[in-house]
Tab-separated table of C-alpha atoms in Angstrom:
chain	number	residue	atom	x	y	z
A	19	ASN	CA	8.581	13.437	24.659
A	20	ALA	CA	6.889	10.096	25.257
A	21	GLY	CA	8.136	9.795	28.851
A	22	VAL	CA	8.147	6.157	29.971
A	23	THR	CA	6.789	3.585	27.544
A	24	GLN	CA	6.051	-0.075	28.207
A	25	THR	CA	5.314	-2.997	25.926
A	26	PRO	CA	3.175	-4.986	25.727
A	27	LYS	CA	0.075	-3.425	27.295
A	28	PHE	CA	-1.529	-6.772	27.982
A	29	GLN	CA	-0.304	-10.364	27.883
A	30	VAL	CA	-1.705	-13.791	28.669
A	31	LEU	CA	0.739	-16.583	29.459
A	32	LYS	CA	0.439	-20.200	30.392
A	33	THR	CA	2.209	-21.488	33.474
A	34	GLY	CA	5.844	-22.197	32.661
A	35	GLN	CA	6.086	-19.876	29.672
A	36	SER	CA	8.625	-17.103	29.585
A	37	MET	CA	8.368	-13.505	28.477
A	38	THR	CA	10.143	-10.177	28.647
A	39	LEU	CA	8.505	-6.885	29.523
A	40	GLN	CA	10.116	-3.924	27.853
A	41	CYS	CA	10.506	-0.414	29.237
A	42	ALA	CA	12.103	2.653	27.742
A	43	GLN	CA	12.407	6.276	28.875
A	44	ASP	CA	13.383	9.340	26.883
A	45	MET	CA	14.095	11.719	29.773
A	46	ASN	CA	17.798	10.852	30.083
A	47	HIS	CA	17.178	9.531	33.581
A	48	ASN	CA	19.826	7.558	35.392
A	49	SER	CA	17.602	5.371	37.562
A	50	MET	CA	14.903	2.937	36.547
A	51	TYR	CA	12.538	0.659	38.475
A	52	TRP	CA	10.148	-2.250	38.061
A	53	TYR	CA	7.108	-2.527	40.338
A	54	ARG	CA	4.192	-4.876	40.524
A	55	GLN	CA	0.749	-3.767	41.658
A	56	ASP	CA	-1.675	-6.185	43.259
A	57	PRO	CA	-5.097	-5.380	44.716
A	58	GLY	CA	-4.901	-4.212	48.314
A	59	MET	CA	-1.104	-4.240	48.327
A	60	GLY	CA	-0.081	-1.063	46.588
A	61	LEU	CA	3.106	-1.147	44.543
A	62	ARG	CA	6.034	-3.364	45.447
A	63	LEU	CA	9.520	-2.904	44.073
A	64	ILE	CA	10.842	-5.886	42.124
A	65	TYR	CA	14.212	-4.612	40.889
A	66	TYR	CA	15.838	-1.291	40.298
A	67	SER	CA	18.783	0.068	38.370
A	68	ALA	CA	20.486	3.009	40.038
A	69	SER	CA	22.505	3.746	36.913
A	70	GLU	CA	23.444	2.180	33.606
A	71	GLY	CA	25.275	-1.073	34.214
A	72	THR	CA	23.902	-1.732	37.706
A	73	THR	CA	20.859	-3.613	38.966
A	74	ASP	CA	19.699	-4.480	42.479
A	75	LYS	CA	16.937	-6.463	44.113
A	76	GLY	CA	13.919	-4.810	45.564
A	77	GLU	CA	11.265	-6.158	47.864
A	78	VAL	CA	9.944	-9.042	45.706
A	79	PRO	CA	12.648	-10.185	43.231
A	80	ASN	CA	12.030	-13.954	43.246
A	81	GLY	CA	11.024	-15.323	39.852
A	82	TYR	CA	12.262	-12.296	37.929
A	83	ASN	CA	15.406	-11.126	36.191
A	84	VAL	CA	16.241	-7.723	34.773
A	85	SER	CA	18.592	-6.211	32.243
A	86	ARG	CA	19.616	-2.586	31.973
A	87	LEU	CA	20.290	-2.687	28.260
A	88	ASN	CA	21.459	0.921	28.054
A	89	LYS	CA	20.570	4.193	29.717
A	90	ARG	CA	17.137	4.264	28.062
A	91	GLU	CA	15.967	0.669	28.413
A	92	PHE	CA	15.273	-1.618	31.366
A	93	SER	CA	13.642	-5.004	30.749
A	94	LEU	CA	11.997	-7.457	33.130
A	95	ARG	CA	12.044	-11.174	32.354
A	96	LEU	CA	9.896	-13.951	33.712
A	97	GLU	CA	11.732	-17.196	32.987
A	98	SER	CA	8.943	-19.583	34.026
A	99	ALA	CA	5.706	-17.776	34.697
A	100	ALA	CA	3.510	-18.783	37.628
A	101	PRO	CA	-0.097	-17.802	38.423
A	102	SER	CA	1.230	-15.828	41.416
A	103	GLN	CA	2.875	-13.478	38.919
A	104	THR	CA	-0.491	-12.363	37.590
A	105	SER	CA	-0.317	-8.648	38.237
A	106	VAL	CA	0.024	-5.215	36.707
A	107	TYR	CA	3.653	-4.276	36.132
A	108	PHE	CA	4.867	-0.700	36.132
A	109	CYS	CA	8.175	0.651	35.016
A	110	ALA	CA	9.368	3.989	36.379
A	111	SER	CA	12.370	6.250	36.041
A	112	SER	CA	13.924	9.101	37.988
A	113	ASP	CA	16.843	11.417	37.464
A	114	ARG	CA	19.153	10.119	40.192
A	115	SER	CA	17.307	8.318	42.967
A	116	GLY	CA	13.915	7.218	44.221
A	117	LEU	CA	13.847	10.280	46.465
A	118	GLU	CA	13.233	12.348	43.398
A	119	THR	CA	10.068	12.292	41.348
A	120	GLN	CA	9.505	8.920	39.748
A	121	TYR	CA	7.812	8.954	36.356
A	122	PHE	CA	5.691	5.919	35.652
A	123	GLY	CA	4.753	4.127	32.472
A	124	PRO	CA	1.165	3.100	31.698
A	125	GLY	CA	1.663	-0.464	32.911
A	126	THR	CA	1.532	-4.000	31.536
A	127	ARG	CA	-1.339	-6.210	32.621
A	128	LEU	CA	-0.150	-9.819	32.840
A	129	LEU	CA	-2.393	-12.837	33.308
A	130	VAL	CA	-0.790	-16.230	33.956
A	131	LEU	CA	-3.118	-19.194	33.552
B	17	ALA	CA	11.286	-1.965	58.967
B	18	GLN	CA	9.677	0.965	57.320
B	19	SER	CA	6.019	0.744	56.401
B	20	VAL	CA	3.115	2.860	55.256
B	21	THR	CA	-0.495	2.464	56.332
B	22	GLN	CA	-3.465	3.992	54.597
B	23	PRO	CA	-6.376	3.146	56.895
B	24	ASP	CA	-9.146	3.859	54.393
B	25	ILE	CA	-9.511	1.469	51.472
B	26	HIS	CA	-12.039	3.763	49.825
B	27	ILE	CA	-13.671	7.110	50.518
B	28	THR	CA	-16.683	8.782	48.904
B	29	VAL	CA	-17.095	12.555	48.985
B	30	SER	CA	-19.492	14.928	47.295
B	31	GLU	CA	-18.202	17.246	44.623
B	32	GLY	CA	-17.227	20.539	46.221
B	33	ALA	CA	-16.691	19.008	49.658
B	34	SER	CA	-13.350	18.930	51.413
B	35	LEU	CA	-11.146	15.874	51.413
B	36	GLU	CA	-8.626	14.358	53.789
B	37	LEU	CA	-6.829	11.101	53.063
B	38	ARG	CA	-4.924	9.555	55.925
B	39	CYS	CA	-1.416	8.164	55.884
B	40	ASN	CA	0.683	6.830	58.737
B	41	TYR	CA	4.276	5.739	58.360
B	42	SER	CA	6.831	3.839	60.333
B	43	TYR	CA	10.414	4.935	59.831
B	44	GLY	CA	13.345	5.330	62.179
B	45	ALA	CA	14.857	8.492	60.785
B	46	THR	CA	13.475	11.607	59.152
B	47	PRO	CA	11.241	10.230	56.440
B	48	TYR	CA	11.041	11.161	52.804
B	49	LEU	CA	7.297	11.176	52.107
B	50	PHE	CA	5.298	11.212	48.900
B	51	TRP	CA	1.744	11.212	47.646
B	52	TYR	CA	1.044	9.781	44.200
B	53	VAL	CA	-2.238	9.629	42.277
B	54	GLN	CA	-3.292	6.940	39.821
B	55	SER	CA	-6.180	7.581	37.449
B	56	PRO	CA	-7.962	4.502	36.090
B	57	GLY	CA	-5.796	2.581	33.636
B	58	GLN	CA	-2.864	4.941	34.083
B	59	GLY	CA	0.508	4.977	35.758
B	60	LEU	CA	1.192	6.959	38.919
B	61	GLN	CA	1.803	10.697	39.014
B	62	LEU	CA	3.509	12.567	41.840
B	63	LEU	CA	1.238	15.018	43.684
B	64	LEU	CA	3.727	16.270	46.270
B	65	LYS	CA	6.666	15.292	48.435
B	66	TYR	CA	8.191	16.192	51.781
B	67	PHE	CA	11.843	15.957	52.704
B	68	SER	CA	12.391	18.640	55.335
B	69	GLY	CA	11.491	22.196	56.271
B	70	ASP	CA	7.947	23.531	56.290
B	71	THR	CA	5.625	20.764	57.414
B	72	LEU	CA	2.793	21.939	55.147
B	73	VAL	CA	3.578	20.995	51.569
B	74	GLN	CA	1.767	22.265	48.507
B	75	GLY	CA	1.355	20.073	45.463
B	76	ILE	CA	-0.258	20.003	42.073
B	77	LYS	CA	-3.991	20.072	41.367
B	78	GLY	CA	-4.718	22.049	44.558
B	79	PHE	CA	-3.583	19.313	46.966
B	80	GLU	CA	-1.599	19.856	50.137
B	81	ALA	CA	-0.245	17.563	52.841
B	82	GLU	CA	0.874	18.128	56.393
B	83	PHE	CA	3.730	16.236	58.040
B	84	LYS	CA	3.176	15.598	61.736
B	85	ARG	CA	6.153	13.876	63.292
B	86	SER	CA	4.445	13.367	66.666
B	87	GLN	CA	1.650	11.418	64.989
B	88	SER	CA	3.801	9.769	62.282
B	89	SER	CA	1.289	11.049	59.781
B	90	PHE	CA	1.317	12.695	56.383
B	91	ASN	CA	-2.328	13.354	55.511
B	92	LEU	CA	-3.396	14.640	52.126
B	93	ARG	CA	-6.020	17.387	51.892
B	94	LYS	CA	-7.970	19.324	49.325
B	95	PRO	CA	-10.475	22.050	50.210
B	96	SER	CA	-12.910	21.403	47.352
B	97	VAL	CA	-13.014	18.154	45.404
B	98	HIS	CA	-13.744	18.014	41.683
B	99	TRP	CA	-15.187	15.012	39.844
B	100	SER	CA	-11.872	14.637	38.024
B	101	ASP	CA	-10.162	13.898	41.367
B	102	ALA	CA	-11.740	10.432	41.408
B	103	ALA	CA	-8.706	8.138	41.403
B	104	GLU	CA	-6.550	5.999	43.662
B	105	TYR	CA	-4.119	7.763	45.958
B	106	PHE	CA	-0.923	6.255	47.285
B	107	CYS	CA	1.202	7.446	50.167
B	108	ALA	CA	4.835	6.362	50.072
B	109	VAL	CA	8.031	6.614	52.089
B	110	GLY	CA	11.530	6.558	50.625
B	111	ASP	CA	14.517	5.090	52.414
B	112	THR	CA	17.744	7.011	52.906
B	113	GLY	CA	19.487	4.638	50.509
B	114	GLY	CA	17.462	6.427	47.931
B	115	PHE	CA	16.007	3.694	45.776
B	116	LYS	CA	13.561	1.540	47.743
B	117	THR	CA	10.279	3.378	47.983
B	118	ILE	CA	7.592	1.704	50.104
B	119	PHE	CA	4.020	2.347	49.008
B	120	GLY	CA	0.853	2.110	51.027
B	121	ALA	CA	-2.022	-0.053	49.807
B	122	GLY	CA	-3.841	2.967	48.430
B	123	THR	CA	-7.133	4.761	49.010
B	124	ARG	CA	-9.657	4.863	46.212
B	125	LEU	CA	-11.585	8.139	46.049
B	126	PHE	CA	-15.093	8.239	44.648
B	127	VAL	CA	-16.709	11.605	43.943
B	128	LYS	CA	-20.477	11.883	43.821
B	129	ALA	CA	-22.377	14.653	42.094
């Protein structure tokens, strides 16, 4: 089992460009999450999907959109990237809720110039 | 609002010495508490979690944590540190809604020979 996979691993964008971060899990988990990690701030929840077909805002959703494509896949889209979105993005999944163990992907490092 | 404070940005310990990482939380009800570890360039991995019951929780890799309600603390301990324990450690609290986990800013552990 690969666990949680993320693509790409690293991306450079110019201000105003758009891109989609992909995440997939092979553990048959119901819930999936997108976090961003910034120095000195820990991880902050952007969006989550409690189950297939549902998505909800987290702590820092502005500037992002998500799609729960199916049970396995949960994508994060930046429509018009800004330098403030330079960060490391982590996708995670859990069986039913965030109170259970969350399994994290290796992260996507995004630089917006 | 719930929050998590990790007072130490970084800690250096000698290999074989004991370790204690501090975590304080703010939460109105009985908290769901977690410790995660992040090795360089990797995603996060759950070390242990506390929901209820025995206030001393055992985790993986020889770690334990003690929940102290009176001090709003959930400190992580290890009796003898190994060089491979060098990593960043995150304390987190989960809300009763089940999906919005709040992470502390993290404590980076350095291990010296």
